[in-house]
């Protein structure tokens, strides 16, 4: 594979760089208020969209530009290099809709998803069904031309800010557990939907639990066929673990530069152990980036993401968490005395990386299956 | 295509257990490599460009590493040939590619760099199977000069860890009269370019060793029964194998990029990519091959079993031209000081 930009890609990169330099809101990363920070992210999503940088690899008729996913990777890279706000991660929900939706659903849901007019969350996990997602109990009972949903969802990231939800619910309790699940596209403003933010260890309300009490969903908002929910969920998580749809490489590079800055401020760059640890962090980031580029290259050649996404997911969690450990080692007491409280928060924010989207242990199970090891 | 040829040669010339190393026809394997043109990849064509790219050389190195093939591909066909080509000694490089003569490189006492002579230090000729001589450097006013040293006198076989490669040792001093200059003095850039290629192919060898070792271990978990079930059904064993697999694949990703960078990027970037690949491969080489020995259980700890042959080759590769510690210091220099 060729790692270099084609002339078109190089031109795109140059234009993008210029645009980002002129457009990145100053001081965005100093915002502490959560509501304000959420607003900023939504605004950034719309700004990117208006400039044509969201959903670049999506078909034109659904609001995209019909380009290769390589352009998303370039956006990801340059955003990181220039310190832009986090990129909207529309890719994995969008994929699920794109692959399983009816034509009418695609036209209705995809453009506002890409533009940032409608934000989405993923209603998968439940209190009793995390890693063992297939044992979920939230039920959707058919009642005329509606489904009636009852149950509780957990770990619905961004649930408190989302307009819509890709919901999994059991539509047939009488078949094996993987086969009785269906997927729905549901408005979070329907009567009967109650969202309660969950504050994670960092002190921030990153995620939410959502209660569904007699929520009525029109039949035409079922995604795919009845019982197809499991397959849709697996597609979604494959893309969620996949490299191109998440801004993690950009974020990683930005954080690494900050950690290098911390070490410099504290006069630690003379110490060989610190220099080696920072170089090690660079190597971890590069390995992750290059592994993702290989997967992206396979994607460009038409292959859907497969179990190799689990390799990237494990490398990502390891890189992210090791980098936070390194920051903690460099900051020493400051992280504990409140002098560098933001870093403590980042540290706790890195912990669930090896839990969400399938825990590290689940990823290893998937790899073992890929290696065809005995069940 | 190259991948298939390398795999085919590896299949017939690679050991299944350590005792095969005494009986394998190494000369035949070397002839096959020569006939397939694989010894000529780093010679230069009429326009002065390498006949084969860094990617192609790395593909072959990975294939031969996977097969634990006991021939001096890295020493003679890559490291020595490239050094000769960079010094403009094209006839000498061509001669090596025909396979009748072999030359390797001299490394300093800790194996971390090309030896700079004359000196009274211990030096090693690495990957020296069948080599008549080895290349080293002398420091001069115009940069480094490549010199040839005969391995006939002063060198004795060293009991190195790697059973698949020959290591010769000289406790010095090697006096100046034994050094024959070859080609023109090397620019600093040419030497760094050589290092980028060298680190990359060594990483590729490690990747081959690791991938093959993990594949062997995984295959074993599908045959070996304990407690009435295949050991591959135990989650503890699955996770060991998965972790080793992830590390080997991560090393492959970094090495593939470094191999591409050898010919495509400017020398500083190519060298950074090579150091990144070598760091990653060296960092995990020991753990991955140890994991493989663990999965094989008791039998994997015995001399008769193949597992330690992987470990031995990987451990030596890890040291050659600098382990992860050496590379990390260099990467830090680039990242933090811009040197």
XYZ file of C-alpha atoms in Angstrom:
714
model
C 0.000 0.000 0.000
C 1.056 3.592 -0.619
C 1.022 5.772 2.459
C 1.515 8.981 0.553
C -1.247 11.353 -0.501
C -2.309 11.353 -4.125
C -2.081 14.827 -5.700
C -5.835 15.277 -5.044
C -5.433 14.214 -1.427
C -2.443 16.508 -0.951
C -4.416 19.415 -2.320
C -7.343 18.565 -0.080
C -4.990 18.401 2.903
C -3.512 21.808 2.138
C -6.918 23.450 1.746
C -8.159 21.764 4.898
C -5.138 22.903 6.855
C -5.698 26.467 5.787
C -9.376 26.272 6.652
C -8.734 24.710 10.062
C -6.102 27.290 10.941
C -8.586 30.069 10.191
C -11.612 28.399 11.780
C -10.640 26.547 14.965
C -12.270 28.504 17.795
C -9.608 29.990 20.046
C -9.506 28.704 23.593
C -12.100 25.986 22.989
C -10.128 23.515 25.088
C -10.181 25.813 28.107
C -13.961 25.609 28.454
C -14.877 23.940 31.723
C -18.630 24.259 31.776
C -20.115 21.027 30.468
C -23.184 22.485 28.767
C -21.042 25.039 27.034
C -18.598 22.397 25.933
C -21.443 20.284 24.493
C -22.747 23.346 22.644
C -19.290 23.986 21.253
C -19.037 20.451 19.973
C -22.432 20.718 18.283
C -21.442 24.040 16.728
C -18.171 22.561 15.518
C -20.099 19.684 13.943
C -22.271 22.161 11.972
C -19.279 24.295 11.027
C -17.463 21.248 9.692
C -20.557 20.113 7.841
C -21.137 23.460 6.159
C -17.532 23.379 4.954
C -18.115 19.877 3.545
C -16.002 17.953 6.001
C -18.608 15.660 7.570
C -19.593 12.412 5.908
C -17.165 12.952 3.072
C -17.279 9.253 2.210
C -21.100 9.170 2.200
C -23.062 9.093 -1.033
C -24.032 12.501 -2.321
C -27.779 11.752 -2.260
C -27.672 11.287 1.519
C -25.694 14.422 2.273
C -22.156 13.179 1.695
C -19.535 13.903 -0.942
C -18.935 10.417 -2.277
C -15.204 10.497 -1.546
C -12.912 7.723 -0.357
C -12.661 7.153 3.429
C -9.043 8.253 3.141
C -10.360 11.818 3.286
C -11.864 11.158 6.704
C -8.462 9.913 7.841
C -6.803 13.084 6.561
C -9.375 15.186 8.400
C -8.689 13.154 11.507
C -4.944 13.622 11.201
C -4.985 17.341 10.479
C -7.530 18.026 13.213
C -5.114 16.439 15.634
C -2.090 18.238 14.281
C -3.777 21.631 14.468
C -5.540 21.092 17.781
C -9.146 21.263 16.569
C -12.122 20.299 18.746
C -13.095 16.615 18.656
C -14.635 15.416 15.415
C -18.260 14.317 15.427
C -18.472 10.550 15.311
C -21.381 10.075 12.960
C -19.854 7.135 11.167
C -20.964 4.079 13.040
C -24.625 4.984 13.572
C -24.726 6.281 10.045
C -23.346 2.999 8.711
C -26.054 1.025 10.451
C -28.729 3.241 8.908
C -27.031 3.269 5.555
C -26.706 -0.499 5.387
C -30.070 -1.575 6.783
C -32.503 1.278 6.251
C -35.214 1.582 3.638
C -34.738 4.235 0.998
C -37.261 6.447 2.751
C -35.508 6.058 6.108
C -32.139 6.905 4.569
C -33.468 10.097 3.071
C -35.160 11.039 6.303
C -32.418 10.251 8.792
C -29.030 10.475 7.153
C -28.839 14.143 6.067
C -29.700 15.605 9.524
C -27.321 13.092 11.142
C -24.466 14.299 8.969
C -25.317 17.984 9.258
C -25.478 17.866 13.041
C -29.111 18.999 13.156
C -29.985 15.759 14.863
C -27.599 14.080 17.262
C -27.783 10.384 18.004
C -27.100 7.960 20.800
C -26.897 4.207 20.889
C -29.394 2.346 23.090
C -27.701 -1.023 23.361
C -26.463 -1.932 26.860
C -28.668 -2.647 29.841
C -28.031 -3.177 33.532
C -27.978 -6.968 32.983
C -26.652 -6.922 29.438
C -23.300 -5.239 28.895
C -20.691 -7.545 27.449
C -23.436 -10.141 27.128
C -25.478 -7.796 24.995
C -27.668 -10.517 23.493
C -29.366 -11.110 26.820
C -31.001 -7.682 26.734
C -34.553 -7.516 28.114
C -36.037 -4.232 26.921
C -39.146 -5.373 25.066
C -40.871 -3.984 22.002
C -44.377 -5.425 21.600
C -46.213 -4.945 18.346
C -49.529 -3.150 18.837
C -51.193 -2.362 15.498
C -48.961 -0.033 13.519
C -46.751 0.760 16.531
C -44.286 -1.011 18.753
C -44.634 -0.375 22.481
C -41.294 -0.310 24.265
C -40.628 -0.974 27.930
C -37.302 -1.388 29.675
C -34.137 0.306 30.797
C -30.934 1.089 28.932
C -27.528 1.815 30.515
C -24.323 3.450 29.303
C -26.120 5.433 26.651
C -23.239 7.788 25.881
C -24.444 11.322 25.300
C -28.027 10.152 25.891
C -28.861 13.381 27.691
C -27.944 15.452 24.644
C -29.215 13.201 21.882
C -32.250 13.847 19.715
C -32.504 10.313 18.381
C -31.577 6.826 19.494
C -30.640 3.639 17.674
C -32.456 1.314 20.041
C -32.213 -2.449 20.405
C -35.203 -4.222 21.897
C -36.508 -7.761 22.088
C -39.412 -8.323 19.729
C -39.609 -12.102 20.062
C -39.011 -13.702 23.462
C -39.587 -17.223 22.123
C -36.562 -17.647 19.861
C -32.845 -18.039 20.804
C -31.674 -14.790 22.378
C -29.636 -13.479 19.404
C -32.545 -13.959 17.035
C -35.338 -12.159 18.862
C -33.877 -8.652 18.793
C -34.906 -5.784 16.485
C -33.492 -2.304 15.963
C -35.433 0.971 16.014
C -34.869 4.608 15.165
C -36.563 6.485 18.004
C -36.925 10.116 18.924
C -35.692 10.833 22.434
C -38.557 13.305 22.867
C -41.278 10.641 22.705
C -43.498 10.510 25.776
C -42.266 7.792 28.134
C -38.545 8.367 27.538
C -36.745 9.450 30.690
C -33.024 10.182 30.672
C -30.919 10.244 33.799
C -27.273 11.255 33.375
C -24.660 8.975 34.908
C -21.635 10.717 36.369
C -18.516 8.666 35.697
C -15.444 8.483 37.928
C -14.000 11.650 36.377
C -16.906 13.606 37.820
C -18.442 14.250 34.433
C -21.810 13.132 33.131
C -20.551 11.408 30.019
C -23.219 8.821 29.764
C -26.782 8.173 30.824
C -29.379 5.628 31.724
C -32.605 5.787 29.779
C -35.975 4.492 30.933
C -38.536 3.441 28.349
C -42.123 3.340 29.629
C -44.798 2.471 27.067
C -42.930 4.404 24.407
C -44.759 4.098 21.088
C -42.640 3.746 17.958
C -44.260 3.727 14.502
C -43.557 0.461 12.649
C -41.895 2.407 9.824
C -39.165 3.392 12.284
C -37.999 -0.182 12.706
C -34.552 -0.533 11.127
C -34.199 -3.673 9.052
C -36.358 -6.759 9.397
C -37.793 -8.031 12.682
C -35.092 -10.096 14.402
C -32.301 -8.398 12.463
C -31.235 -6.264 15.441
C -28.294 -8.395 16.455
C -26.715 -8.236 13.019
C -27.261 -4.478 12.918
C -25.678 -4.094 16.357
C -22.631 -6.108 15.294
C -22.206 -3.969 12.176
C -22.435 -0.848 14.307
C -19.826 -1.968 16.818
C -17.495 -3.180 14.065
C -17.490 0.336 12.637
C -17.337 1.821 16.116
C -14.147 -0.155 16.747
C -12.929 0.583 13.273
C -10.313 3.241 12.954
C -11.658 5.674 10.417
C -14.849 6.582 12.162
C -13.430 7.801 15.412
C -11.172 10.790 16.001
C -8.927 8.908 18.369
C -5.665 9.288 16.522
C -6.054 13.041 16.355
C -6.879 13.180 20.050
C -3.970 10.965 20.939
C -1.436 13.088 19.098
C -2.797 16.252 20.638
C -2.611 14.783 24.141
C 0.913 13.480 23.551
C 2.074 16.965 22.582
C 0.530 18.301 25.786
C 2.264 15.654 27.869
C 5.570 16.496 26.206
C 4.863 20.122 27.112
C 4.212 19.179 30.734
C 7.537 17.372 30.921
C 9.315 20.372 29.387
C 7.665 22.845 31.808
C 8.798 20.754 34.720
C 12.345 20.484 33.475
C 12.069 16.703 33.120
C 13.308 16.416 29.566
C 16.856 15.912 30.780
C 15.893 12.660 32.416
C 16.517 9.686 30.205
C 13.667 7.677 31.721
C 11.215 10.485 30.899
C 12.588 10.874 27.375
C 12.258 7.157 26.783
C 8.741 7.070 28.178
C 7.677 9.930 25.897
C 9.284 8.212 22.913
C 7.477 5.012 23.885
C 4.201 6.918 23.887
C 5.022 8.223 20.419
C 5.699 4.664 19.216
C 2.381 3.454 20.652
C 0.553 6.221 18.799
C 2.358 5.475 15.542
C 1.672 1.761 15.782
C -1.989 2.514 16.327
C -2.090 4.990 13.452
C -0.362 2.597 11.064
C -2.520 -0.336 12.052
C -5.569 1.841 11.420
C -4.198 2.959 8.058
C -3.844 -0.655 6.980
C -7.430 -1.296 7.957
C -8.506 1.825 6.157
C -6.688 0.651 3.070
C -8.634 -2.608 3.220
C -11.808 -0.588 3.618
C -10.962 1.459 0.555
C -10.509 -1.754 -1.398
C -14.073 -2.648 -0.498
C -13.775 -4.873 2.555
C -16.124 -4.303 5.469
C -14.432 -4.054 8.861
C -14.009 -7.466 10.427
C -12.590 -8.867 13.650
C -9.264 -7.120 13.003
C -10.989 -4.032 14.429
C -10.516 -5.748 17.785
C -6.744 -5.471 17.327
C -7.052 -1.700 16.880
C -9.448 -1.432 19.811
C -6.928 -3.151 22.116
C -4.019 -1.064 20.812
C -6.065 2.085 21.244
C -7.050 1.332 24.847
C -3.462 0.468 25.691
C -2.088 3.624 24.066
C -4.674 5.939 25.597
C -4.385 4.510 29.085
C -0.577 4.321 29.038
C -0.441 7.962 27.979
C -2.617 8.974 30.918
C -0.366 6.955 33.230
C 2.612 8.813 31.836
C 0.953 12.206 32.402
C 0.211 11.123 35.949
C 3.840 10.122 36.511
C 5.068 13.445 35.160
C 2.609 15.542 37.161
C 3.190 13.682 40.403
C 1.397 15.306 43.327
C -0.095 18.105 41.215
C -2.635 15.722 39.794
C -3.725 14.791 43.323
C -3.677 18.231 44.942
C -5.982 19.845 42.408
C -3.232 21.885 40.750
C -3.702 19.809 37.585
C -7.252 18.598 38.110
C -7.997 18.377 34.392
C -5.468 15.608 34.028
C -7.050 13.558 36.785
C -10.304 13.897 34.909
C -8.640 12.776 31.653
C -7.142 9.841 33.464
C -10.566 8.659 34.637
C -12.011 9.335 31.192
C -9.427 6.941 29.715
C -10.439 4.074 31.992
C -13.682 3.111 30.213
C -11.873 2.934 26.850
C -11.130 -0.709 27.656
C -14.753 -1.284 28.669
C -17.042 0.402 26.147
C -17.601 -0.882 22.629
C -16.831 -4.360 24.010
C -14.372 -4.813 26.875
C -10.725 -5.714 26.285
C -11.557 -9.266 27.352
C -14.385 -9.479 24.840
C -12.025 -8.196 22.121
C -9.610 -11.008 23.002
C -12.442 -13.516 22.775
C -13.236 -12.158 19.312
C -9.584 -12.489 18.268
C -9.479 -16.058 19.599
C -12.518 -16.818 17.442
C -10.822 -15.185 14.473
C -7.827 -17.489 15.109
C -10.345 -20.321 14.981
C -9.526 -21.470 18.487
C -11.855 -24.127 19.948
C -15.103 -22.911 21.561
C 4.757 -13.293 -5.706
C 7.921 -12.638 -3.712
C 5.972 -13.658 -0.657
C 5.181 -17.021 -2.234
C 8.765 -17.644 -3.302
C 10.055 -16.797 0.170
C 7.400 -18.994 1.755
C 8.259 -21.856 -0.567
C 11.959 -21.650 0.259
C 11.130 -21.270 3.940
C 8.966 -24.368 3.717
C 11.760 -26.541 2.396
C 14.687 -24.934 4.253
C 13.126 -24.143 7.604
C 13.520 -26.466 10.604
C 10.579 -28.233 12.248
C 12.706 -28.982 15.267
C 16.227 -28.011 16.350
C 17.846 -31.239 15.142
C 16.831 -30.351 11.571
C 19.367 -27.533 11.775
C 22.135 -30.147 11.501
C 20.722 -31.757 8.383
C 19.059 -28.993 6.364
C 20.653 -28.280 3.018
C 21.571 -24.643 3.581
C 23.547 -24.450 0.358
C 20.520 -25.522 -1.657
C 18.368 -22.913 0.059
C 20.946 -20.236 -0.751
C 21.029 -21.333 -4.384
C 17.237 -21.105 -4.559
C 17.370 -17.556 -3.228
C 20.044 -16.647 -5.770
C 18.126 -18.256 -8.637
C 14.931 -16.441 -7.666
C 16.882 -13.187 -7.823
C 16.303 -12.479 -4.173
C 19.987 -11.858 -3.426
C 20.025 -9.085 -6.007
C 17.223 -6.904 -4.658
C 19.555 -4.292 -3.191
C 21.930 -4.113 -6.130
C 21.343 -1.124 -8.390
C 19.916 -1.023 -11.894
C 21.357 0.986 -14.787
C 19.702 4.140 -13.481
C 21.275 3.639 -10.056
C 18.002 2.652 -8.392
C 17.635 -0.402 -6.162
C 16.387 -3.409 -8.113
C 13.962 -4.228 -5.325
C 12.166 -1.871 -2.974
C 12.396 -1.830 0.797
C 8.934 -3.383 0.819
C 10.107 -6.304 -1.310
C 13.182 -6.923 0.824
C 11.058 -6.826 3.971
C 8.574 -9.297 2.483
C 11.412 -11.757 1.859
C 12.934 -11.121 5.287
C 9.603 -11.755 6.974
C 9.095 -14.960 5.019
C 12.551 -16.308 5.864
C 12.115 -15.239 9.501
C 8.805 -17.074 9.650
C 10.540 -20.205 8.395
C 13.524 -19.724 10.759
C 15.589 -20.306 7.629
C 19.290 -20.658 8.523
C 20.783 -18.640 5.662
C 22.500 -15.229 5.884
C 19.933 -13.310 3.850
C 20.015 -10.254 6.100
C 23.777 -10.263 6.567
C 24.908 -10.842 3.006
C 22.030 -10.034 0.651
C 20.720 -6.980 2.455
C 23.054 -5.342 4.957
C 26.369 -5.995 3.153
C 24.942 -5.578 -0.348
C 23.287 -2.277 0.515
C 26.448 -0.970 2.132
C 28.453 -1.853 -0.993
C 25.869 -0.283 -3.288
C 25.767 2.939 -1.264
C 29.567 3.098 -1.421
C 29.331 2.734 -5.192
C 31.028 -0.680 -5.144
C 28.550 -2.081 -7.639
C 30.687 -4.926 -8.956
C 31.175 -6.243 -5.444
C 27.440 -5.969 -4.768
C 26.691 -7.825 -8.028
C 29.136 -10.552 -7.080
C 27.287 -11.170 -3.827
C 23.965 -11.416 -5.634
C 25.182 -14.410 -7.642
C 25.398 -16.387 -4.416
C 28.869 -17.898 -4.853
C 30.483 -15.614 -2.308
C 29.058 -14.194 0.870
C 29.960 -11.145 2.900
C 28.408 -9.916 6.112
C 28.778 -6.979 8.500
C 30.932 -6.463 11.581
C 29.153 -5.184 14.665
C 30.621 -3.680 17.788
C 30.739 -5.376 21.146
C 27.124 -4.740 22.117
C 25.874 -5.499 18.600
C 24.295 -2.061 18.446
C 26.245 -0.512 15.560
C 28.567 -1.223 12.672
C 32.115 -1.616 13.982
C 34.436 1.330 13.353
C 38.015 0.095 12.875
C 40.866 -0.114 13.602
C 40.267 -0.781 17.244
C 41.226 -3.154 19.966
C 37.648 -3.891 20.925
C 35.789 -7.125 20.585
C 33.766 -7.227 17.385
C 31.263 -9.703 15.960
C 30.589 -10.852 12.442
C 26.813 -11.442 12.554
C 24.846 -13.708 10.225
C 28.174 -14.908 8.877
C 27.309 -18.397 7.628
C 29.682 -19.143 4.750
C 30.991 -15.578 4.641
C 34.620 -15.081 3.646
C 34.745 -11.527 4.888
C 32.788 -8.808 6.624
C 32.290 -5.084 6.155
C 33.075 -2.441 8.728
C 33.829 1.292 8.673
C 36.837 3.465 9.194
C 36.430 7.082 10.155
C 38.176 9.472 7.762
C 38.202 13.149 6.877
C 35.657 12.559 4.060
C 33.232 10.620 6.222
C 33.097 6.921 6.751
C 34.900 4.525 4.468
C 33.593 0.986 4.027
C 36.334 -1.562 4.585
C 36.515 -5.295 4.092
C 37.989 -7.593 6.728
C 38.809 -11.215 6.054
C 37.219 -13.610 8.537
C 40.055 -16.150 8.025
C 42.195 -15.009 10.887
C 41.381 -13.822 14.367
C 37.716 -14.830 14.246
C 36.280 -17.804 16.104
C 32.724 -19.109 16.271
C 30.811 -17.651 19.231
C 28.105 -19.685 20.949
C 25.423 -17.126 20.162
C 21.812 -17.485 21.236
C 20.507 -17.776 17.686
C 20.818 -21.345 16.406
C 19.896 -20.324 12.872
C 22.646 -17.772 12.284
C 26.402 -17.927 12.580
C 28.139 -15.495 14.923
C 31.922 -15.060 14.800
C 33.943 -13.161 17.338
C 37.269 -11.385 17.288
C 38.781 -10.078 20.486
C 40.938 -7.651 18.551
C 42.963 -5.746 17.934
C 42.279 -5.718 14.204
C 45.149 -3.800 12.724
C 44.834 -1.377 9.845
C 46.839 -3.547 7.471
C 43.992 -6.078 7.371
C 41.450 -3.540 6.141
C 40.757 -3.179 2.438
C 38.810 -0.050 1.457
C 35.793 -0.695 -0.794
C 34.115 1.963 -2.893
C 34.014 5.654 -2.064
C 33.522 7.224 1.362
C 29.898 7.247 2.519
C 28.053 10.471 3.166
C 26.400 10.792 6.552
C 23.070 10.584 4.761
C 23.970 7.338 2.984
C 24.903 5.773 6.289
C 21.575 6.800 7.841
C 19.757 5.452 4.784
C 21.569 2.145 5.288
C 20.564 2.106 8.932
C 16.914 2.709 8.030
C 16.910 -0.302 5.707
C 18.868 -2.453 8.151
C 16.575 -1.735 11.116
C 13.538 -2.357 8.945
C 14.596 -5.765 7.642
C 15.597 -6.889 11.121
C 12.139 -5.833 12.305
C 10.633 -7.767 9.404
C 12.593 -10.856 10.468
C 11.231 -10.459 14.016
C 7.698 -10.060 12.657
C 8.094 -13.276 10.663
C 9.449 -15.125 13.690
C 6.623 -13.875 15.909
C 3.789 -14.503 13.467
C 5.001 -18.035 12.777
C 5.548 -18.751 16.468
C 2.056 -17.541 17.368
C 0.546 -19.566 14.523
C 2.384 -22.679 15.754
C 1.167 -22.115 19.304
C -2.418 -21.529 18.177
C -2.310 -24.716 16.073
C -1.074 -26.621 19.119
C -4.022 -25.413 21.211
C -6.292 -27.115 18.697
C -4.608 -30.520 19.182
C -3.577 -30.685 22.782
C -6.140 -32.113 25.191
C -6.118 -31.505 28.947
C -8.976 -32.187 31.357
C -10.677 -33.899 28.466
C -10.891 -30.787 26.288
C -8.686 -28.962 23.814
C -6.569 -26.401 25.652
C -7.567 -23.817 23.052
C -11.031 -23.785 24.609
C -9.669 -22.334 27.851
C -10.159 -18.603 27.968
C -6.829 -18.112 29.751
C -5.058 -19.740 26.810
C -7.182 -17.875 24.255
C -6.279 -14.551 25.829
C -2.560 -15.365 25.905
C -2.687 -16.176 22.204
C -4.809 -13.125 21.399
C -2.388 -10.802 23.181
C 0.596 -12.304 21.384
C -1.266 -12.023 18.087
C -2.082 -8.347 18.683
C 1.543 -7.529 19.458
C 2.826 -9.365 16.401
C 0.288 -7.624 14.150
C 1.091 -4.236 15.674
C 4.754 -4.849 14.876
C 3.839 -5.824 11.344
C 1.924 -2.551 10.823
C 4.897 -0.477 11.974
C 7.341 -2.547 9.901
C 5.269 -2.366 6.722
C 5.313 1.401 6.920
C 9.054 1.527 7.639
C 9.694 -0.727 4.648
C 7.720 1.600 2.401
C 9.467 4.631 3.902
C 12.965 3.300 3.070
C 12.670 4.315 -0.562
C 9.827 6.832 -0.437
C 10.551 9.311 2.354
C 13.444 11.596 3.115
C 16.134 9.986 5.191
C 15.182 11.500 8.544
C 11.583 10.355 8.215
C 12.604 6.933 6.933
C 14.942 6.474 9.868
C 12.294 7.577 12.372
C 9.868 5.069 10.853
C 12.543 2.357 11.040
C 13.342 3.154 14.662
C 9.640 3.086 15.472
C 9.307 -0.336 13.871
C 12.423 -1.680 15.572
C 11.268 -0.344 18.951
C 7.889 -1.994 18.627
C 9.271 -5.303 17.351
C 12.086 -5.420 19.910
C 9.766 -4.489 22.745
C 7.393 -7.367 22.164
C 9.736 -9.985 20.665
C 10.695 -11.448 24.007
C 7.201 -11.446 25.460
C 5.559 -12.924 22.386
C 8.048 -15.758 22.004
C 7.958 -16.423 25.752
C 4.164 -16.604 25.524
C 4.509 -19.157 22.763
C 6.823 -21.279 24.946
C 4.242 -20.980 27.730
C 1.382 -22.152 25.520
C 3.400 -25.252 24.582
C 3.753 -26.040 28.285
C 6.414 -28.503 29.383
C 7.343 -29.650 25.906
C 7.912 -26.034 24.896
C 10.688 -25.720 27.453
C 12.782 -28.559 26.045
C 15.778 -28.249 23.772
C 14.246 -30.703 21.295
C 11.219 -28.499 20.682
C 11.101 -25.722 18.069
C 9.710 -23.039 20.405
C 13.039 -21.813 21.763
C 14.467 -21.521 18.258
C 11.983 -18.712 17.659
C 12.872 -17.113 20.982
C 16.598 -17.336 20.286
C 16.367 -15.776 16.867
C 14.061 -13.023 18.136
C 16.304 -12.247 21.101
C 19.342 -11.802 18.862
C 17.406 -9.711 16.341
C 16.257 -7.555 19.221
C 19.866 -6.632 20.017
C 21.249 -6.218 16.519
C 21.670 -2.509 15.689
C 20.140 -1.573 19.014
C 17.301 -2.822 21.186
C 14.234 -0.765 22.071
C 16.144 1.208 24.691
C 18.683 2.387 22.136
C 15.946 3.271 19.635
C 13.816 5.129 22.170
C 16.695 7.412 23.101
C 17.154 8.274 19.415
C 13.432 8.824 18.871
C 13.349 11.115 21.902
C 16.206 13.130 20.417
C 14.168 13.705 17.274
C 10.862 14.383 19.022
C 12.050 16.464 21.945
C 15.211 18.153 20.792
C 14.773 18.074 17.055
C 18.184 16.488 16.536
